Structure formats: structure tokens, C-alpha cells
Amino acid sequence: MHAMKKILVANRGEIALRIMRTIRKMGIRSVAVYSEADRRSPHVLYADEAVCLGPAPSAQSYLDGDKIIAFCKELGVDGIHPGYGFLSENADFAQKVKDAGITFIGPGPDAMRIMGSKLAAKECVKHYDIPMVPGIDEAIEDVQLAKQIAGKVGYPILIKASAGGGGKGMRIVEKEADLSEQMERAISEAKAAFGDGSVFIEKYVSSPRHVEIQVLADHFGNAIHLFERECSIQRRHQKVVEESPSAILTPELRKRMGEAAVMVAKSCNYTSTGTVEFLMDDKLNFYFLEMNTRLQVEHPVTEMITGIDLVEEQIRIARGEKLRYTQDDLRINGHAIELRVYAEDPLNNFLPSVGTLERYVKPEGEGVRVDDGYEQGMTIPIYYDPMIAKLAVHGMNRTDALQKMLQAIRDYQIEGVATTLPFGTFVFEHEAFISGHFDTHFVKNFYTPELLKEQQKALASLAAMAALKFLLDDRQVLRPVDIRSTSWKRRLAH
Ligand code: MV4
């Protein structure tokens, strides 16, 4: 068992605050780090101690791993929680933390390194019975060989960068004539972006769904899954809506995917929380894509349907405890949906909308959870991710959760910056989303600013009619008095 009396959270915003809440709940002291742009942020005010890392740009603050480790030594910190983004998937940082005698609250550096490379990940899991997209699992440079392989798997194919992420370095090739040009481009792009020109080939799954499985593993070889998250509603590889459970998984399919995810975790001796990503085609075939070795942005939907605090489990695992649950202990309770509220304008190509939160009032209610890191009056810094908050709701079933979500969006008051809240209403009122028949092309296929404008007009006129009805009803309240008075007069007249 490792002593865990003080934890430094190497992150900012909503996730830093969310992690510190669990740290406090567990009776542990918290240390915040902050940049000069975040001096007065809620995560800084909430922490038991706080240290300034430097100027606003991430490279001089939240990405300065050596400085963070130095502060840990100075302050007697036992563990570092990296959150998501920044240093969270940096295997070299995790190694340095370990070498400094501090506990990294996450997987070991070896598992991080393997899963950080798509080719190493494929290599690692290939001895297990895990479905993968047809293709090759080795870096390829030779165009002739590429043509052979592409011919075998069949066009269209996808060229992917091994070091890539978030769709960077991916190229679709429709026919053999385009292959050599696209391959050269993919290699030079990958070299420029990641310093690693390794690319490989996969069959292109044309309209996939993105379904991921949450896993949890301890240092004793125990690994379980916490069901799926459906994350297909995304825009340019940026997720906007996530839900659990998925509307289309059967219990049997869920079990098979869960077991595959657990095998992926076991293949690299994974510890802590992790997410195994799968693509799912229109026939419900699923394929292992990659593993994310961090706590994910969308973890609240899993917490809501399982009742498990994932950060607490991470800390318990990091300090050497055994998993407290077996697979049979876990059940899906109800349905949860999350909307990421970005300071982006859905009417203007989702351009970041910088400014000050002139008005900021959160929705409340049973089954409504808002994870945020800002307060009314604060300015959204331009240096970091423009996410203001995550709005998550939990209902007894999908319909109930959807209704709660629509009400929570109506109750959420944000003025001063444009947000993706109205875009959320668009998604949650869309037939494709309601029916559950959607894929990763939802936004591209169904969304236009014009449609959103029309919807907003319709909502505005509904609101006007409601106001008018309210006014008229109000007058009706007075009318019975008139009637009574006239009938009284009439009675007098008799
Ligand atoms: C694919 C694919 C289709 N076929 N692989 C995008 C980012 C990276 N994580 C993997 N991605 C994809 N890989 C094959 N063989 C389509 C995507 C993809 C995608 C995946 C998940 C969520 C959103 C996506 C949006 C566009 C493309």
C-alpha cells in the first residue's frame, strides 16, 4: 500500500475541480496547479494548496512536467492525477513521476507507451481473440506492397498514421490509381505532425458508430468493464454528445464487446481506468480501434449508470487496493446522456466564441449533473480547450433522460458567449437521434445553421404563444369575479 495523503492535480478547469471533489471526499489533501490566466479559477480556490506554474500558454504551464514534479517534491505530494489532455497520456512523464518516487494515478508507463502507438497496440492484442478491421498491422512504405494489400482487403481503404490521434494523418483511398499519391502525402504529413512517418492500411468502414468500453483494472490482474458509451455524435473528431447505454447494443453484444475490452486491458497489463474504442458497422460488427489510457471527458455517463466514482477507483487502485467489484456486481441503472457545452458558435461554423460569462446560471434537479470550472463574470481564456461545462442527465430510461436533457438545456442560462447548448437541442430533437439510428456522420449529414435558426424561430414563437396564453389565462382569472358580480347584480334585480 502506498501512502496517499496529498494529491496534486496536474490539470485545470472542470476536470481539476471534479477530481479534487473526490480527493476531498476521501479525506486526502489536494494541490492545484495553475497558469497566470487561471489565478482565480474555481479549481484554484477549491484546492487545499495551489502553486502557479507560469504564463498562460500550456507549454509554459500545464505541460511543464519537470516543474510539476519539482513542486511535488517541495510540497510532499504522494500522487499526481493528470486528468485528461495535457500530460495525461505522456508515457515519458509517467515514467519520470515514478522515478521521482511519486505515484502516477493512471496506468503504468509501459501500457501507456504501447497504447500510444496504434501499431504497437495491434501487435500487442493480436494474440488474443479481438476483432480488428481487415488490414495490416505493420508500418508500410512500399507502394507496390500497399497496392497488393489494398487489393486484398478491397477499396475503399484508409491510410492511418501509427502515432496519429483525433483523425490526424488519416486518408481515404477510393481506388488503386490514387494510392501512391495519398500514401506519400500520409507519410509526409505523419512525419511533420508526429515525427514518425509510420503508416498502415485498413479497410475503410464507411458509416461507423463509435462505441467505447470503460475498463477498470488493478495491480492484481483483476479487470472488469463498466459497459459502453456511444460517442458517434461528433464534429471533426470532437465529441459533442455521449450516452450510456447505447440504444443499439443487445445484452449479448455488450457482453462480447466488454469481454474483448477486458482482454485488451489484460494484453498490456493495464491498471487504472481506461477506454477501449471500437468501430461498429451497420451490421453491428465491431472492431478494436485503439485504447485511451486516461480518464475520459465523458466518464460521467458511466458514473451515472453504474453508481461508481471512477476517480475514487483510480486513487484506490493507485494506492494498491484490489478492485472492489467483480463483473457480476455491476448492473446498468437507467440511462445517461452528456452534452459538452463549448464556447463555440453553432451558427457560425462552431468558431470559438471568446468573451465573458455575463450571465451563468446552471440547471438543477434530480438526475442533473453539471461539471464545470467557471463562474458568472469569468472570461473563457483563449489558450485552452473552449469547453465551458459538461451537462449530464440520468433518467430511468432513454426517453426520460432525453426529456430531462431538453429541460436542463432550457434551464441553462449562459450570456456573453455563444455556446453549443442550442446545437444540443437540435441533436436531441432530431429524429435520427431519437430513433437511435445515427453514425459518426450525423453532424455532417443532418446539421446546417439554417435548420438551427428555423428551430430557434419555432421555439421563439412557441415561447411567444406560451406567454400570450399565460396572459390570457391570467385575464380569465379575473373574469369569474365579473361573472359573479353580474350574476349577483342579476340576482338583486330579481
Ligand atoms: C476508421 C474509420 C473508418 N474505417 N477506421 C477517426 C479517429 C481515429 N480514432 C479513428 N477514426 C476512424 N477510423 C477505419 N478502418 C473512421 C474513423 C472515424 C471516426 C471514428 C470514431 C469517431 C469519429 C470518427 C469520425 C470520422 C472517422
XYZ file of C-alpha atoms and ligand atoms in Angstrom:
521
model
C 0.000 0.000 0.000
C 1.259 3.461 -0.907
C 0.572 6.334 1.457
C -1.720 8.808 -0.244
C -2.150 11.875 1.924
C -1.679 14.578 -0.661
C -2.513 14.554 -4.369
C -1.554 17.158 -6.959
C -3.948 17.580 -9.849
C -1.933 18.418 -12.956
C -4.824 19.977 -14.838
C -7.253 22.900 -14.919
C -10.939 23.682 -15.326
C -13.830 21.322 -14.783
C -11.768 18.136 -14.607
C -9.347 19.514 -11.994
C -12.301 20.551 -9.844
C -14.120 17.247 -10.348
C -11.006 15.258 -9.333
C -10.420 17.421 -6.241
C -14.002 16.844 -5.067
C -13.309 13.109 -4.891
C -9.898 13.715 -3.285
C -11.622 15.722 -0.539
C -14.384 13.120 -0.159
C -11.654 10.534 0.508
C -10.056 12.686 3.217
C -6.958 13.443 1.136
C -5.351 16.891 0.718
C -5.384 18.454 -2.759
C -2.838 20.636 -4.525
C -3.862 22.705 -7.550
C -1.531 23.967 -10.247
C -2.464 26.972 -12.342
C -1.257 29.283 -15.046
C -1.319 33.058 -14.805
C -4.566 33.019 -16.820
C -6.275 30.801 -14.218
C -5.324 32.550 -10.965
C -8.905 32.984 -9.812
C -10.328 29.773 -11.243
C -12.616 27.622 -9.095
C -10.127 24.735 -9.141
C -7.502 27.005 -7.556
C -9.884 28.347 -4.909
C -11.177 24.864 -4.089
C -7.788 23.200 -3.531
C -6.136 22.970 -0.109
C -2.922 24.351 -1.655
C -2.140 25.891 -5.028
C 1.019 26.708 -6.966
C 1.481 28.869 -10.039
C 3.274 27.121 -12.906
C 3.890 30.109 -15.153
C 2.447 32.085 -18.081
C -0.817 31.175 -19.791
C 0.449 29.124 -22.763
C 0.237 25.400 -21.927
C 3.868 24.748 -22.904
C 4.949 27.129 -20.137
C 2.468 25.890 -17.553
C 0.299 22.768 -17.669
C 2.714 20.895 -19.961
C 5.815 21.614 -17.873
C 6.177 18.173 -16.315
C 9.562 18.832 -14.701
C 8.272 21.884 -12.890
C 5.225 19.956 -11.691
C 7.419 17.143 -10.336
C 9.684 19.680 -8.619
C 6.668 21.231 -6.862
C 5.536 17.755 -5.784
C 8.857 17.143 -4.060
C 8.779 20.547 -2.414
C 5.231 20.100 -1.112
C 5.481 16.430 -0.114
C 2.960 15.236 -2.667
C 2.284 11.473 -2.771
C 0.407 11.208 -6.043
C -0.264 13.078 -9.278
C -3.598 12.900 -11.062
C -3.149 14.116 -14.664
C -6.837 14.409 -15.683
C -7.312 14.316 -19.465
C -5.358 16.151 -22.152
C -2.068 17.892 -21.228
C 0.324 15.287 -19.711
C -2.264 12.563 -19.181
C -1.094 10.246 -21.969
C 2.578 11.122 -21.895
C 4.432 7.893 -21.044
C 7.734 9.738 -20.501
C 6.088 11.959 -17.900
C 4.518 8.955 -16.154
C 7.963 7.335 -16.059
C 9.586 10.468 -14.591
C 6.884 10.683 -11.927
C 7.526 7.073 -10.977
C 11.301 7.614 -10.945
C 10.787 10.563 -8.582
C 9.051 8.208 -6.145
C 5.614 9.724 -6.727
C 2.533 7.686 -7.643
C 1.123 8.425 -11.094
C -2.645 7.995 -10.779
C -3.168 6.183 -14.048
C -1.735 3.223 -15.912
C 1.939 2.284 -15.909
C 4.270 3.926 -18.447
C 4.675 0.676 -20.403
C 0.949 0.257 -21.039
C 0.764 3.945 -21.973
C 3.613 3.573 -24.440
C 2.109 0.511 -26.125
C -1.366 2.003 -26.455
C 0.060 5.351 -27.570
C 1.165 3.679 -30.784
C -1.591 2.172 -32.902
C 0.764 -0.355 -34.461
C 2.206 -1.430 -31.104
C -1.365 -1.742 -29.807
C -2.363 -4.021 -32.709
C 0.786 -6.069 -32.204
C 0.016 -6.398 -28.504
C -3.585 -7.570 -28.838
C -3.207 -9.801 -31.880
C -2.584 -12.981 -29.862
C -5.990 -12.582 -28.259
C -9.301 -13.128 -29.926
C -10.122 -9.473 -30.542
C -11.842 -8.454 -33.776
C -9.851 -5.935 -35.826
C -10.577 -4.122 -39.073
C -9.138 -6.050 -42.042
C -5.763 -4.602 -42.995
C -2.140 -4.780 -41.943
C -0.552 -4.409 -38.549
C 2.854 -3.239 -39.718
C 4.248 0.067 -40.926
C 4.312 0.174 -44.696
C 6.418 2.271 -47.070
C 6.448 0.258 -50.259
C 3.682 1.344 -52.647
C 3.638 -1.943 -54.563
C 3.123 -3.879 -51.354
C 0.440 -1.389 -50.327
C -1.369 -1.989 -53.614
C -1.290 -5.732 -53.036
C -2.731 -5.407 -49.565
C -5.354 -2.877 -50.625
C -6.402 -5.206 -53.423
C -6.854 -7.994 -50.891
C -8.895 -6.024 -48.332
C -10.813 -4.168 -51.060
C -11.331 -0.444 -51.699
C -12.057 1.986 -50.178
C -9.152 1.740 -47.768
C -7.918 4.074 -45.067
C -4.275 5.030 -44.548
C -3.603 5.839 -40.911
C -0.596 7.218 -39.064
C 0.581 4.935 -36.265
C 1.285 7.893 -33.986
C -1.873 9.724 -35.038
C -4.815 10.740 -32.951
C -8.068 12.571 -33.381
C -8.218 11.673 -37.056
C -4.948 13.401 -37.886
C -2.951 11.743 -40.645
C -5.877 9.707 -41.987
C -6.549 9.396 -45.724
C -9.311 7.584 -47.544
C -8.296 5.953 -50.827
C -11.163 5.077 -53.167
C -9.214 3.357 -55.960
C -5.791 1.979 -56.788
C -4.913 4.887 -59.085
C -4.941 7.260 -56.071
C -2.956 5.052 -53.736
C 0.657 6.093 -54.295
C -0.070 9.820 -54.138
C -2.202 9.522 -50.986
C 0.371 7.294 -49.337
C 3.191 9.759 -49.940
C 1.047 12.541 -48.519
C 0.083 10.483 -45.473
C 3.730 9.646 -44.732
C 4.984 13.221 -45.037
C 2.021 14.515 -43.016
C 2.698 11.980 -40.263
C 6.410 12.884 -40.228
C 5.625 16.583 -39.932
C 2.919 16.187 -37.281
C 4.305 13.391 -35.088
C 7.965 12.997 -36.082
C 7.079 9.440 -37.049
C 6.218 8.574 -40.645
C 4.877 5.072 -39.928
C 1.558 4.470 -41.662
C -0.592 1.379 -42.094
C -3.644 0.340 -44.075
C -7.137 -0.671 -43.000
C -10.362 -1.400 -44.793
C -12.433 1.817 -44.626
C -15.630 1.335 -42.618
C -17.798 3.937 -44.329
C -20.517 4.833 -41.803
C -19.346 3.555 -38.466
C -20.579 4.177 -34.978
C -18.059 4.950 -32.263
C -18.730 2.728 -29.279
C -16.221 2.604 -26.443
C -15.985 0.416 -23.361
C -14.873 1.691 -19.954
C -12.467 -0.656 -18.191
C -11.049 -0.747 -14.687
C -8.019 -2.861 -13.720
C -5.986 -3.279 -10.541
C -2.410 -4.389 -9.812
C -3.513 -7.961 -9.030
C -4.576 -8.944 -12.535
C -8.272 -8.168 -11.989
C -10.017 -6.320 -14.811
C -13.676 -5.501 -15.354
C -15.673 -3.375 -17.779
C -18.258 -0.744 -16.938
C -20.297 -1.120 -20.124
C -20.256 1.132 -23.168
C -20.502 4.762 -24.159
C -21.948 5.681 -27.524
C -19.919 8.629 -28.848
C -20.885 8.861 -32.520
C -22.225 12.422 -32.319
C -19.014 14.306 -33.004
C -17.796 17.110 -35.179
C -14.356 16.933 -36.719
C -13.258 14.270 -34.248
C -14.503 16.400 -31.359
C -17.205 14.573 -29.411
C -20.295 16.634 -28.579
C -22.802 14.117 -27.189
C -22.201 10.842 -25.377
C -24.629 8.382 -23.830
C -24.755 5.111 -21.984
C -26.063 2.573 -22.634
C -26.033 2.641 -26.434
C -29.501 2.486 -27.974
C -28.476 -0.356 -30.297
C -26.439 -2.837 -28.245
C -28.051 -6.094 -27.202
C -27.034 -7.661 -23.872
C -25.230 -10.358 -25.847
C -23.257 -7.866 -27.945
C -22.473 -5.798 -24.850
C -21.067 -8.888 -23.167
C -18.882 -9.752 -26.158
C -17.562 -6.205 -26.514
C -16.975 -5.944 -22.780
C -15.015 -9.184 -22.768
C -12.945 -8.032 -25.759
C -12.180 -4.741 -23.963
C -11.090 -6.587 -20.820
C -8.778 -8.731 -22.967
C -7.242 -5.594 -24.495
C -6.564 -4.297 -20.985
C -5.057 -7.617 -19.891
C -2.874 -7.833 -23.011
C -0.816 -4.834 -21.831
C -1.049 -5.427 -18.061
C -3.229 -2.351 -17.833
C -4.032 -0.732 -14.489
C -6.433 2.109 -13.536
C -9.299 3.361 -15.720
C -9.022 3.056 -19.471
C -11.238 3.170 -22.514
C -11.208 0.702 -25.376
C -12.526 2.231 -28.598
C -14.413 0.205 -31.160
C -15.841 0.974 -34.561
C -19.188 -0.634 -35.284
C -20.504 -1.100 -38.793
C -24.152 -1.114 -39.914
C -24.356 -4.880 -39.391
C -23.237 -4.461 -35.758
C -19.805 -5.968 -36.397
C -17.338 -4.353 -34.015
C -13.609 -3.790 -34.425
C -10.928 -2.752 -31.927
C -9.539 0.665 -32.848
C -7.359 1.922 -30.013
C -7.176 2.298 -26.260
C -7.204 5.618 -24.425
C -5.060 5.404 -21.312
C -6.725 8.155 -19.306
C -9.887 9.209 -17.511
C -12.091 10.434 -20.367
C -14.065 13.656 -20.658
C -17.300 11.678 -20.958
C -16.786 9.468 -17.864
C -19.807 10.996 -16.032
C -22.326 8.998 -18.091
C -20.661 5.782 -16.929
C -20.651 7.007 -13.325
C -24.359 7.783 -13.558
C -25.448 4.360 -14.834
C -23.123 2.353 -12.565
C -23.077 4.491 -9.419
C -19.272 4.156 -9.350
C -16.975 7.165 -8.803
C -14.237 6.452 -11.359
C -11.748 8.873 -9.812
C -12.147 7.195 -6.438
C -11.463 3.812 -8.042
C -8.358 5.262 -9.767
C -6.999 6.510 -6.455
C -7.765 3.241 -4.655
C -6.064 1.231 -7.411
C -3.062 3.605 -7.410
C -2.544 3.160 -3.684
C -2.514 -0.597 -4.123
C -6.032 -1.712 -3.300
C -7.792 -4.595 -5.005
C -10.816 -3.925 -7.205
C -13.912 -3.694 -5.012
C -16.247 -5.105 -7.676
C -16.465 -8.191 -9.819
C -18.163 -8.140 -13.218
C -21.242 -9.785 -11.702
C -21.633 -6.942 -9.191
C -22.285 -4.461 -11.987
C -25.662 -3.570 -13.497
C -26.773 -0.784 -15.808
C -29.136 1.504 -13.925
C -31.245 3.694 -16.223
C -29.808 5.866 -18.963
C -27.382 8.799 -19.002
C -26.655 11.419 -21.662
C -23.969 14.105 -21.717
C -23.723 17.263 -23.782
C -20.417 19.120 -23.988
C -21.083 22.825 -23.659
C -18.413 24.567 -25.708
C -17.907 28.315 -26.087
C -18.395 27.864 -29.820
C -20.985 29.366 -32.132
C -23.065 26.678 -33.870
C -24.491 29.356 -36.186
C -21.005 30.384 -37.287
C -19.178 27.181 -38.171
C -18.527 26.421 -34.469
C -15.975 29.224 -34.268
C -14.640 29.704 -30.746
C -16.709 32.424 -29.100
C -14.384 34.277 -26.777
C -15.762 36.538 -24.111
C -17.040 36.876 -20.590
C -19.818 34.875 -18.947
C -22.099 37.870 -18.349
C -24.770 35.577 -17.039
C -24.155 31.999 -15.967
C -26.879 30.022 -14.218
C -26.740 26.236 -14.126
C -29.708 23.907 -14.397
C -30.578 21.927 -11.281
C -32.736 18.973 -10.462
C -32.793 15.295 -9.698
C -30.544 13.420 -12.114
C -28.923 16.609 -13.459
C -25.137 16.963 -13.129
C -23.065 19.899 -14.329
C -19.268 19.535 -14.326
C -17.810 22.979 -14.903
C -14.858 25.137 -13.980
C -16.137 28.669 -14.490
C -18.435 31.086 -12.717
C -20.501 34.089 -13.746
C -18.242 37.039 -14.554
C -15.279 34.931 -15.649
C -13.666 35.173 -19.074
C -13.029 31.993 -21.075
C -9.264 32.025 -21.769
C -8.233 31.627 -25.400
C -5.250 29.441 -24.508
C -7.063 26.213 -23.765
C -9.898 23.981 -24.870
C -13.098 26.064 -25.208
C -15.259 23.648 -23.205
C -17.224 25.538 -20.533
C -19.032 22.611 -18.970
C -20.437 19.142 -19.348
C -24.156 18.800 -18.839
C -25.122 15.248 -17.919
C -28.534 13.829 -17.066
C -29.663 10.499 -15.671
C -33.143 9.107 -16.276
C -34.877 5.799 -15.719
C -34.770 5.126 -19.462
C -33.593 6.839 -22.666
C -36.837 8.749 -23.253
C -36.832 10.023 -19.698
C -33.158 11.060 -19.958
C -33.851 12.881 -23.243
C -36.717 14.845 -21.675
C -34.529 15.763 -18.696
C -31.767 16.879 -21.045
C -34.081 19.140 -23.071
C -35.416 20.710 -19.874
C -31.904 21.159 -18.460
C -30.805 22.932 -21.667
C -33.818 25.266 -21.365
C -32.871 25.977 -17.745
C -29.177 26.624 -18.521
C -28.643 30.384 -18.842
C -25.412 31.470 -20.497
C -24.986 35.001 -21.817
C -21.873 36.737 -23.102
C -20.583 33.904 -25.276
C -22.249 31.713 -27.886
C -22.433 28.043 -26.853
C -23.282 24.615 -28.215
C -26.417 24.448 -25.996
C -28.786 25.215 -28.934
C -26.916 22.645 -31.009
C -27.730 20.157 -28.247
C -31.438 20.900 -28.625
C -31.038 20.316 -32.371
C -29.489 16.890 -31.753
C -31.919 15.786 -29.044
C -34.981 16.755 -31.103
C -33.677 15.123 -34.265
C -35.499 12.014 -35.480
C -32.207 10.193 -36.164
C -31.001 10.728 -32.615
C -34.356 9.936 -31.030
C -34.658 6.680 -33.001
C -31.046 5.727 -32.250
C -30.247 5.294 -35.948
C -27.202 7.516 -36.397
C -23.485 7.179 -37.046
C -20.315 9.299 -36.949
C -21.608 11.331 -39.929
C -24.639 12.664 -38.024
C -23.450 16.286 -37.864
C -22.217 16.345 -41.460
C -25.358 14.625 -42.760
C -28.064 16.421 -40.807
C -26.820 19.697 -39.390
C -26.941 23.115 -41.017
C -27.024 26.503 -39.274
C -30.192 27.291 -41.266
C -32.020 24.358 -39.665
C -30.914 25.525 -36.242
C -32.123 29.058 -36.997
C -35.506 27.705 -38.076
C -35.733 25.622 -34.931
C -34.852 28.640 -32.795
C -37.523 30.720 -34.565
C -40.086 28.000 -33.958
C -39.045 27.835 -30.301
C -39.235 31.616 -30.010
C -42.740 31.686 -31.485
C -43.751 28.855 -29.162
C -42.428 30.882 -26.273
C -44.350 33.941 -27.506
C -47.536 31.891 -27.774
C -46.990 30.467 -24.334
C -46.554 33.991 -22.992
C -49.740 35.087 -24.743
C -51.660 32.118 -23.383
C -50.333 32.903 -19.931
C -51.526 36.484 -20.297
C -54.974 35.419 -21.467
C -55.284 32.783 -18.735
C -54.337 35.483 -16.293
C -57.235 37.648 -17.501
C -59.580 34.657 -17.238
C -58.796 34.522 -13.564
C -60.391 37.954 -13.256
C -63.432 37.061 -15.326
C -65.234 34.830 -12.789
C -65.240 37.806 -10.458
C -67.017 39.817 -13.151
C -69.467 36.998 -13.746
C -70.122 36.661 -10.079
C -70.650 40.346 -9.753
C -73.058 40.428 -12.711
C -74.969 37.380 -11.513
C -75.113 38.962 -8.095
C -76.490 42.125 -9.689
C -78.879 39.978 -11.693
C -79.958 38.194 -8.537
C -80.542 41.551 -6.920
C -82.641 42.544 -9.861
C -84.935 39.572 -9.364
C -11.623 4.468 -39.028
C -12.803 4.861 -39.704
C -13.261 4.028 -40.705
N -12.591 2.904 -41.026
N -11.004 3.328 -39.375
C -11.084 8.516 -36.573
C -10.145 8.861 -35.472
C -9.463 7.615 -35.068
N -9.666 7.409 -33.669
C -10.057 6.532 -35.897
N -11.035 7.110 -36.748
C -11.677 6.390 -37.705
N -11.098 5.220 -38.054
C -11.490 2.568 -40.364
N -10.831 1.464 -40.708
C -13.430 6.037 -39.321
C -12.866 6.813 -38.330
C -13.601 7.996 -37.997
C -14.172 8.188 -36.739
C -14.026 7.263 -35.712
C -14.608 7.470 -34.480
C -15.347 8.613 -34.254
C -15.485 9.538 -35.226
C -14.909 9.349 -36.480
C -15.085 10.305 -37.474
C -14.514 10.125 -38.702
C -13.765 8.974 -38.954
